[in-house]
mmCIF file of C-alpha atoms in Angstrom:
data_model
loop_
_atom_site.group_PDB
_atom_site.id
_atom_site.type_symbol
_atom_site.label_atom_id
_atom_site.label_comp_id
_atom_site.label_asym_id
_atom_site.label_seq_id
_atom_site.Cartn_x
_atom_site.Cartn_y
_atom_site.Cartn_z
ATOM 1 C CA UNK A 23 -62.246 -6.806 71.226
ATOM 2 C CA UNK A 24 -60.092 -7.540 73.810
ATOM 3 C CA UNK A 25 -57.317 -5.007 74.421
ATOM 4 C CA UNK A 26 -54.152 -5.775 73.367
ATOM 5 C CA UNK A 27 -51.632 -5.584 76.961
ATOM 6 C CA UNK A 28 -47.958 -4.858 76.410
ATOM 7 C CA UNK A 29 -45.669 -4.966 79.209
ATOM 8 C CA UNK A 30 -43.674 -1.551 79.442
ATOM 9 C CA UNK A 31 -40.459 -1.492 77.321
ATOM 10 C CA UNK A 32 -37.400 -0.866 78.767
ATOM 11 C CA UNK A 33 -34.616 -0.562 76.617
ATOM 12 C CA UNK A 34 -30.694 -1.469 77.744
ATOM 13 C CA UNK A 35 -28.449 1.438 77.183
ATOM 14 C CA UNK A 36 -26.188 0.220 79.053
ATOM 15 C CA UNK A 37 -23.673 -0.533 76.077
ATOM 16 C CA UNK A 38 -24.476 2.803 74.654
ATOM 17 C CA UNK A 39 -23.400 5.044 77.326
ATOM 18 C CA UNK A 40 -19.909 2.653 77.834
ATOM 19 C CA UNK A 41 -19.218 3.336 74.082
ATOM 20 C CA UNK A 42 -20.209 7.057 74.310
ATOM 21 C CA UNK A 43 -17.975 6.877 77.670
ATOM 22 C CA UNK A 44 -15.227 5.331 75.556
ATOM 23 C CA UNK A 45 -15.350 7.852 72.470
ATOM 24 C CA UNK A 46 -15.027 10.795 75.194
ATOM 25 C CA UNK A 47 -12.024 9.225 76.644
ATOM 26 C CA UNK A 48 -10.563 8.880 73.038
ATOM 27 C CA UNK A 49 -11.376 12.543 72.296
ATOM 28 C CA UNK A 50 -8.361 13.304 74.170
ATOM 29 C CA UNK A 51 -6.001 11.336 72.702
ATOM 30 C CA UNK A 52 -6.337 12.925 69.115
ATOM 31 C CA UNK A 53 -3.740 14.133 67.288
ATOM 32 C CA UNK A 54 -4.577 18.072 67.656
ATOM 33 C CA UNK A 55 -4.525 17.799 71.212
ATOM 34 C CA UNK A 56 -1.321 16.461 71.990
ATOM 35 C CA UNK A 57 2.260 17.688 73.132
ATOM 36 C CA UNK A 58 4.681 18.517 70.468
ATOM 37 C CA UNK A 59 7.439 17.028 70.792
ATOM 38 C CA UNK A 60 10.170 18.680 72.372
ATOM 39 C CA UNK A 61 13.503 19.612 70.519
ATOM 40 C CA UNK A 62 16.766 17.169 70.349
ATOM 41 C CA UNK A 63 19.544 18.780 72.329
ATOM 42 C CA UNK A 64 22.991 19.326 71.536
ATOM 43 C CA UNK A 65 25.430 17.190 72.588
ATOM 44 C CA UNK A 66 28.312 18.685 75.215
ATOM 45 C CA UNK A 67 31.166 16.679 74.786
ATOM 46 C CA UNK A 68 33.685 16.644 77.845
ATOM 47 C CA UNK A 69 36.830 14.670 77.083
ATOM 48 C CA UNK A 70 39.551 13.742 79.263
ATOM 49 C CA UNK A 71 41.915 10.878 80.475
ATOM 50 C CA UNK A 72 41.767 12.172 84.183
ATOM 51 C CA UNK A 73 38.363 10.030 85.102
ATOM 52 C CA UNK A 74 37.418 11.995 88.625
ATOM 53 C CA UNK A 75 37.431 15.322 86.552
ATOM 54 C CA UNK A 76 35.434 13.365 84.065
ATOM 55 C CA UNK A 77 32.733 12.113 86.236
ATOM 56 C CA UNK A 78 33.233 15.542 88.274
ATOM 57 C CA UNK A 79 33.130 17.916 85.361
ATOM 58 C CA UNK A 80 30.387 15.748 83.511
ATOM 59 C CA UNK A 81 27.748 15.968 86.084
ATOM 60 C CA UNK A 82 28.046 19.240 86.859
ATOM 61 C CA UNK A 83 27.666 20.428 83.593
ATOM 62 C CA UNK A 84 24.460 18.012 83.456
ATOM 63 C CA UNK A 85 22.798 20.229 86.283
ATOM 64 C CA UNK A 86 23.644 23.562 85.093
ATOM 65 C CA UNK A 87 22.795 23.271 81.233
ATOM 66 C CA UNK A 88 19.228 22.334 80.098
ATOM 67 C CA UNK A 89 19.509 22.708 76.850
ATOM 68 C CA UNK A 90 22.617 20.279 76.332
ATOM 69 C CA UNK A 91 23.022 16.821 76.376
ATOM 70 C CA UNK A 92 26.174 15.973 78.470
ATOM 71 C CA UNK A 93 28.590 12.835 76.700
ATOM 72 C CA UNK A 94 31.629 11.654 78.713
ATOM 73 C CA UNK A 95 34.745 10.408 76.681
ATOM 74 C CA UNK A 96 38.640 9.428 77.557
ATOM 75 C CA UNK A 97 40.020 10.238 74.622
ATOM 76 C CA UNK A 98 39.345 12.197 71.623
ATOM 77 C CA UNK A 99 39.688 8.272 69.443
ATOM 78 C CA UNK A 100 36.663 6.994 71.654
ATOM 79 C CA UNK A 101 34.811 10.105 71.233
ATOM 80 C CA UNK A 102 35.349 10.005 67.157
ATOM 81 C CA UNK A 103 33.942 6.597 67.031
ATOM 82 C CA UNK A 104 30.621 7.294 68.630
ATOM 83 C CA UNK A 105 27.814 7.301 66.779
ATOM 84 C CA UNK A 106 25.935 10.744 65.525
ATOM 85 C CA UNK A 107 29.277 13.288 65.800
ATOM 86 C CA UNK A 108 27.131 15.603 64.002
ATOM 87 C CA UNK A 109 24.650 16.549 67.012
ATOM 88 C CA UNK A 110 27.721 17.675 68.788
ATOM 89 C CA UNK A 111 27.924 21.275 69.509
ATOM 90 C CA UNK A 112 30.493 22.197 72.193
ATOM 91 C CA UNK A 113 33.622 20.053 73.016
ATOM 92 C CA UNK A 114 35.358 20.578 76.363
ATOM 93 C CA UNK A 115 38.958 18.953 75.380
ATOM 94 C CA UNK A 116 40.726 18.893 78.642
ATOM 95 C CA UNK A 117 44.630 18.672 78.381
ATOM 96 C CA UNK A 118 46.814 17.872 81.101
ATOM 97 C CA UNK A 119 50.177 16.225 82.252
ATOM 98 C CA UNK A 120 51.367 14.596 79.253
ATOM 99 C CA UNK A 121 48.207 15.494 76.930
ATOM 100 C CA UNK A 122 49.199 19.063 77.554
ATOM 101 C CA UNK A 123 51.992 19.013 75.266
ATOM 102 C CA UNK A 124 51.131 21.631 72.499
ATOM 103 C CA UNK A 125 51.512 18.568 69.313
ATOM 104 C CA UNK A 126 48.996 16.233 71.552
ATOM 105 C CA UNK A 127 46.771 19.210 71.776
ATOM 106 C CA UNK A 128 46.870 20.133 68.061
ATOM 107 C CA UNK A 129 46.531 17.148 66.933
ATOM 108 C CA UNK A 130 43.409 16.600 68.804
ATOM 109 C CA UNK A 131 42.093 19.615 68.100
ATOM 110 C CA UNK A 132 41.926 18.881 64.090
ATOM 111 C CA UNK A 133 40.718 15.026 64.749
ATOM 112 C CA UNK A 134 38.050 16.698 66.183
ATOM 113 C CA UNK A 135 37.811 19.548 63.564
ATOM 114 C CA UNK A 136 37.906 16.669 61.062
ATOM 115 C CA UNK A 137 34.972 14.556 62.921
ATOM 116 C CA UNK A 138 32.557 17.055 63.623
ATOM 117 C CA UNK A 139 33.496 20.516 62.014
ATOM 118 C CA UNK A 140 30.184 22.036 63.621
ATOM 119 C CA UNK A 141 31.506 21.689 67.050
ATOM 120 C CA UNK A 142 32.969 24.833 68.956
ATOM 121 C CA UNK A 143 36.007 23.260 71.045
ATOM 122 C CA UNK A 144 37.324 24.529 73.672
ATOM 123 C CA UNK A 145 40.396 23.544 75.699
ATOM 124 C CA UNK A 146 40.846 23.063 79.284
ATOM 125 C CA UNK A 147 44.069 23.133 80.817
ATOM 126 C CA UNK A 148 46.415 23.324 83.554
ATOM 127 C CA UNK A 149 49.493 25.043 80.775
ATOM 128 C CA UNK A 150 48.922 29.082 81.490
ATOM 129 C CA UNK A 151 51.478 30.309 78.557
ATOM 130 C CA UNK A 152 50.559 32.511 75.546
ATOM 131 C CA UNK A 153 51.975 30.284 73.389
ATOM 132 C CA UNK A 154 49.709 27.167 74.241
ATOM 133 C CA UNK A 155 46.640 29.462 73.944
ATOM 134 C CA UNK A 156 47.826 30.479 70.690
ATOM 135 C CA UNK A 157 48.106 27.411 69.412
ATOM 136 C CA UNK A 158 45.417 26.130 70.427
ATOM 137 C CA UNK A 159 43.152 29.434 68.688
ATOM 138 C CA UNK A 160 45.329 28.680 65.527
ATOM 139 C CA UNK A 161 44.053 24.886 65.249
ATOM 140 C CA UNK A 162 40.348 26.169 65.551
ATOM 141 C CA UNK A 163 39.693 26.383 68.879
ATOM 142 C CA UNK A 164 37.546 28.763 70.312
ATOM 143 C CA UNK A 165 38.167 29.156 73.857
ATOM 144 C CA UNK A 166 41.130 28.451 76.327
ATOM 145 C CA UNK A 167 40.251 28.115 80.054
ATOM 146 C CA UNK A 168 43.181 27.376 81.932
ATOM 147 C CA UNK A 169 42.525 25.523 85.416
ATOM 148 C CA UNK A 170 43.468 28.417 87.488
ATOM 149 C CA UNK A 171 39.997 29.950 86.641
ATOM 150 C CA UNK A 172 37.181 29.376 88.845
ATOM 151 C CA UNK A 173 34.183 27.423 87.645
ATOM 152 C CA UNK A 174 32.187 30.368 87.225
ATOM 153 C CA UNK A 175 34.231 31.414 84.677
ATOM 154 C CA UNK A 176 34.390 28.113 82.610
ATOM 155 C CA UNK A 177 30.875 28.472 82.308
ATOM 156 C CA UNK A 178 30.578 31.367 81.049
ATOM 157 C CA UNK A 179 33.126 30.538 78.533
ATOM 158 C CA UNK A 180 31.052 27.809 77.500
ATOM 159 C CA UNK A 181 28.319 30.348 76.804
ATOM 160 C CA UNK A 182 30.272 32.872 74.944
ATOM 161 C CA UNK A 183 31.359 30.135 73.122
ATOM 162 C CA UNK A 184 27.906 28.160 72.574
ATOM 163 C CA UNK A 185 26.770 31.877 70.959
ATOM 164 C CA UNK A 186 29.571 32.358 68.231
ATOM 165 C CA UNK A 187 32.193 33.932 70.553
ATOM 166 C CA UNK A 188 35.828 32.901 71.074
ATOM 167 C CA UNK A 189 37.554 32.847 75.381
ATOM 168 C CA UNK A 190 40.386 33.637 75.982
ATOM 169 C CA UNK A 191 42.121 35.006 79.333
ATOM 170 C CA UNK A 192 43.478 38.930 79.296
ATOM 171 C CA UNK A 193 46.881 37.235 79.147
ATOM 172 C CA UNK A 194 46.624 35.178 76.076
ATOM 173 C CA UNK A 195 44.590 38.051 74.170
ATOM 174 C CA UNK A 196 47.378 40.385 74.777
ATOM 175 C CA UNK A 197 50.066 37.828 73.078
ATOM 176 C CA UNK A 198 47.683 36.834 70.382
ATOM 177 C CA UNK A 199 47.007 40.544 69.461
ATOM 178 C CA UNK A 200 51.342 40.733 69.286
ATOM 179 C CA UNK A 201 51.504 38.638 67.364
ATOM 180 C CA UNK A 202 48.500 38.403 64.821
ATOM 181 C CA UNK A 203 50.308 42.400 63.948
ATOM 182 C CA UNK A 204 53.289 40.491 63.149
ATOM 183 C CA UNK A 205 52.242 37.675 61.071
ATOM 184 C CA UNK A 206 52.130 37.748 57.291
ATOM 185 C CA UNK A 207 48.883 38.973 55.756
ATOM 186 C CA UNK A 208 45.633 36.942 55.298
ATOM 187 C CA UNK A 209 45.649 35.548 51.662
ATOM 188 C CA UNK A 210 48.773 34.210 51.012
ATOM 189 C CA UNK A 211 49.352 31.161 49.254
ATOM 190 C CA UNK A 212 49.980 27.894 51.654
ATOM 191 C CA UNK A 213 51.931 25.347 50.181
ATOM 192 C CA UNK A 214 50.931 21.758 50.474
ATOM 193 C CA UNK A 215 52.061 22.004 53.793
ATOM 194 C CA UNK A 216 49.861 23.777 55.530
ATOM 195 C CA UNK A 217 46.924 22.809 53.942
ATOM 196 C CA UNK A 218 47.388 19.078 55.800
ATOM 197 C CA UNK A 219 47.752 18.842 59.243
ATOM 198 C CA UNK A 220 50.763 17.194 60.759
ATOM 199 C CA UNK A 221 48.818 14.092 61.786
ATOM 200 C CA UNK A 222 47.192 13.818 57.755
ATOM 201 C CA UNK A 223 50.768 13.951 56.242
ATOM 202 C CA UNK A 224 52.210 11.573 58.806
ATOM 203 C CA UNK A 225 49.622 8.939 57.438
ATOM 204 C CA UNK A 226 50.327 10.389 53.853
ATOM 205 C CA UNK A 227 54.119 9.259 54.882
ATOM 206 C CA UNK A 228 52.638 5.836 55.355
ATOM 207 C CA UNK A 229 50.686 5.576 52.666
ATOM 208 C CA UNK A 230 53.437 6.290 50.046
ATOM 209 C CA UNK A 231 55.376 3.098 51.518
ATOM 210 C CA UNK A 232 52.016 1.416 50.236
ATOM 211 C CA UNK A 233 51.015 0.066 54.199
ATOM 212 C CA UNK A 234 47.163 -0.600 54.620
ATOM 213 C CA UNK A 235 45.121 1.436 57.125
ATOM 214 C CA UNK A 236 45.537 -0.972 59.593
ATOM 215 C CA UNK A 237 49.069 -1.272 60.033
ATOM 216 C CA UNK A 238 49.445 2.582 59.549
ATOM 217 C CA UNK A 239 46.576 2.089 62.915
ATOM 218 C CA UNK A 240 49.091 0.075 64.478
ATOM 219 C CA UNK A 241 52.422 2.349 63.430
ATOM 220 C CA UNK A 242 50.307 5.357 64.830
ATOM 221 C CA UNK A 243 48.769 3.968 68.030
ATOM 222 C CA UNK A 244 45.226 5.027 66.444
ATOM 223 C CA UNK A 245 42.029 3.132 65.384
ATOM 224 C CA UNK A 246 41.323 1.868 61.717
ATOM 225 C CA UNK A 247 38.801 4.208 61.632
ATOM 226 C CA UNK A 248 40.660 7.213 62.614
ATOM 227 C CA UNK A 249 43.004 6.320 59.408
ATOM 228 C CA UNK A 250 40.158 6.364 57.102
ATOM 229 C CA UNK A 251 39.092 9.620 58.434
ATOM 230 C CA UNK A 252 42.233 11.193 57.932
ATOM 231 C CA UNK A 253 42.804 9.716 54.017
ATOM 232 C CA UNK A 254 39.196 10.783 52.951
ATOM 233 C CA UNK A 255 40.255 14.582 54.513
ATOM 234 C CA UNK A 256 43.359 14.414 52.504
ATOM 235 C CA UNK A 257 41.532 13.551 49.265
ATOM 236 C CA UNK A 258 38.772 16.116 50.287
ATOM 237 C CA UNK A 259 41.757 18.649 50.474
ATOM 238 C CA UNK A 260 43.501 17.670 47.419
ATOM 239 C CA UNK A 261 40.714 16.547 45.408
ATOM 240 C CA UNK A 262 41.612 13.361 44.882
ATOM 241 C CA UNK A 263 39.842 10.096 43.772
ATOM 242 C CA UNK A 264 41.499 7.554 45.056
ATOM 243 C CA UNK A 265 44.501 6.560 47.572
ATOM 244 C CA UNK A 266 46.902 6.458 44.574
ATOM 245 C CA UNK A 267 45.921 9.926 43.408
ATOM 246 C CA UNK A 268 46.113 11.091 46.709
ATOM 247 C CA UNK A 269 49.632 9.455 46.646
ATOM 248 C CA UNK A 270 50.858 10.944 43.519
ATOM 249 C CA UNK A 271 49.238 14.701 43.949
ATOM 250 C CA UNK A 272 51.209 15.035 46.993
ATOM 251 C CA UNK A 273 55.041 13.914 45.590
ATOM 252 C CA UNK A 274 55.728 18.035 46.315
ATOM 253 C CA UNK A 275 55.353 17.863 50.076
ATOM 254 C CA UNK A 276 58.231 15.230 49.850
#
């Protein structure tokens, strides 16, 4: 019997080890092993019509804080109108020359109370008196940093603020201390009043002649959508259900 000759057997592994090469690379891709995800940031809002301070302001903030998110806006309208207000969590309203005037000031400080009620504003400007800061505090601001400050200052504002505090300058505090001793006590009734803001019952004004949102836009020098912001506050407020409720729950204020 002859014997049987086999020639030796060599088998190719060659695919083998590519897959096994393959599944290690994969290993590190799996889900346990990767990065979470790092948190959103808050948005820092700097407004202002001036556009070097803008651009000046804006990217120095953008170097200093990590954990913000630094937006750049003209005017408190554009800012409204971007999308997400709700991620905001300090706004630097800047106010100077003719946007100093305390009305412009108030009036942007409750759009913006209105918009995003989470954000902590504070205002920047180049008016030092007691009775601009005052206002300002009373509208819901929380800081006042007039220009005359140095930048160190500003930004530490911005951090007392970004914690819960409220800025003000020694000069202002004094005043507002005056004259929070001399102003009636907390828990009086307001009156229909002071439960709108001057901008809400001008549109109010409007809407009683019966004009549409976009003429009362037009009358106003305001966007559409800044209208409809300011009627669904008033109803919020007065607990109406409609414009014509609003209309006729308000005939008191007139």
């Amino acid at each position: 019997m002859h014997p049987v000759l086999t020639a030796p057997f060599h088998a190719d592994t060659s695919h083998v080890s590519h897959e096994s090469d393959q599944y290690a690379k994969e290993d590190v891709l799996l889900p346990t092993e990767t990065q979470a995800a790092a948190p959103a940031k808050g948005v820092l809002s700097v407004i202002t019509r001036n556009v070097l301070f803008l651009t000046a302001l804006s990217r120095c903030l953008d170097s200093l804080f990590e954990e913000f998110s630094i937006e750049a806006f003209d005017s408190v309208e554009d800012w409204s109108q971007a999308q997400d207000r709700g991620s905001t969590v300090i706004v630097l309203l800047c106010a100077t020359g003719a946007d100093a005037a305390d009305s412009t000031v108030s009036q942007n400080l409750d759009l913006v109370a209105e918009v995003a009620p989470q954000a902590r504003t504070i205002v920047i400007s180049d008016v030092e008196s007691p009775s601009a800061m005052i206002a300002a505090l009373k509208h819901g601001a929380k800081g006042y940093v007039p220009m005359s400050l140095d930048l160190e200052v500003a930004i530490g504002a911005i951090k007392l603020v970004n914690v819960g505090g409220t800025f003000v300058p020694a000069s202002g505090l004094l005043s507002f201390r005056s004259t929070a001793i001399s102003s009636p006590e907390v828990g009086e009734p307001e009156s229909g009043r002071e439960v709108l803001t001057r901008r809400q019952i001008t549109v109010l004004e409007y809407l009683r002649q019966g004009d549409p949102n976009k003429l009362i836009a037009h009358k106003l020098n305001m966007s559409e959508a800044t209208v409809k912001i300011h009627v669904r506050n008033m109803m919020k407020k007065i607990q109406a259900r409609n414009r014509t409720e609003l209309v006729n729950l308000t005939k008191h204020l007139f």
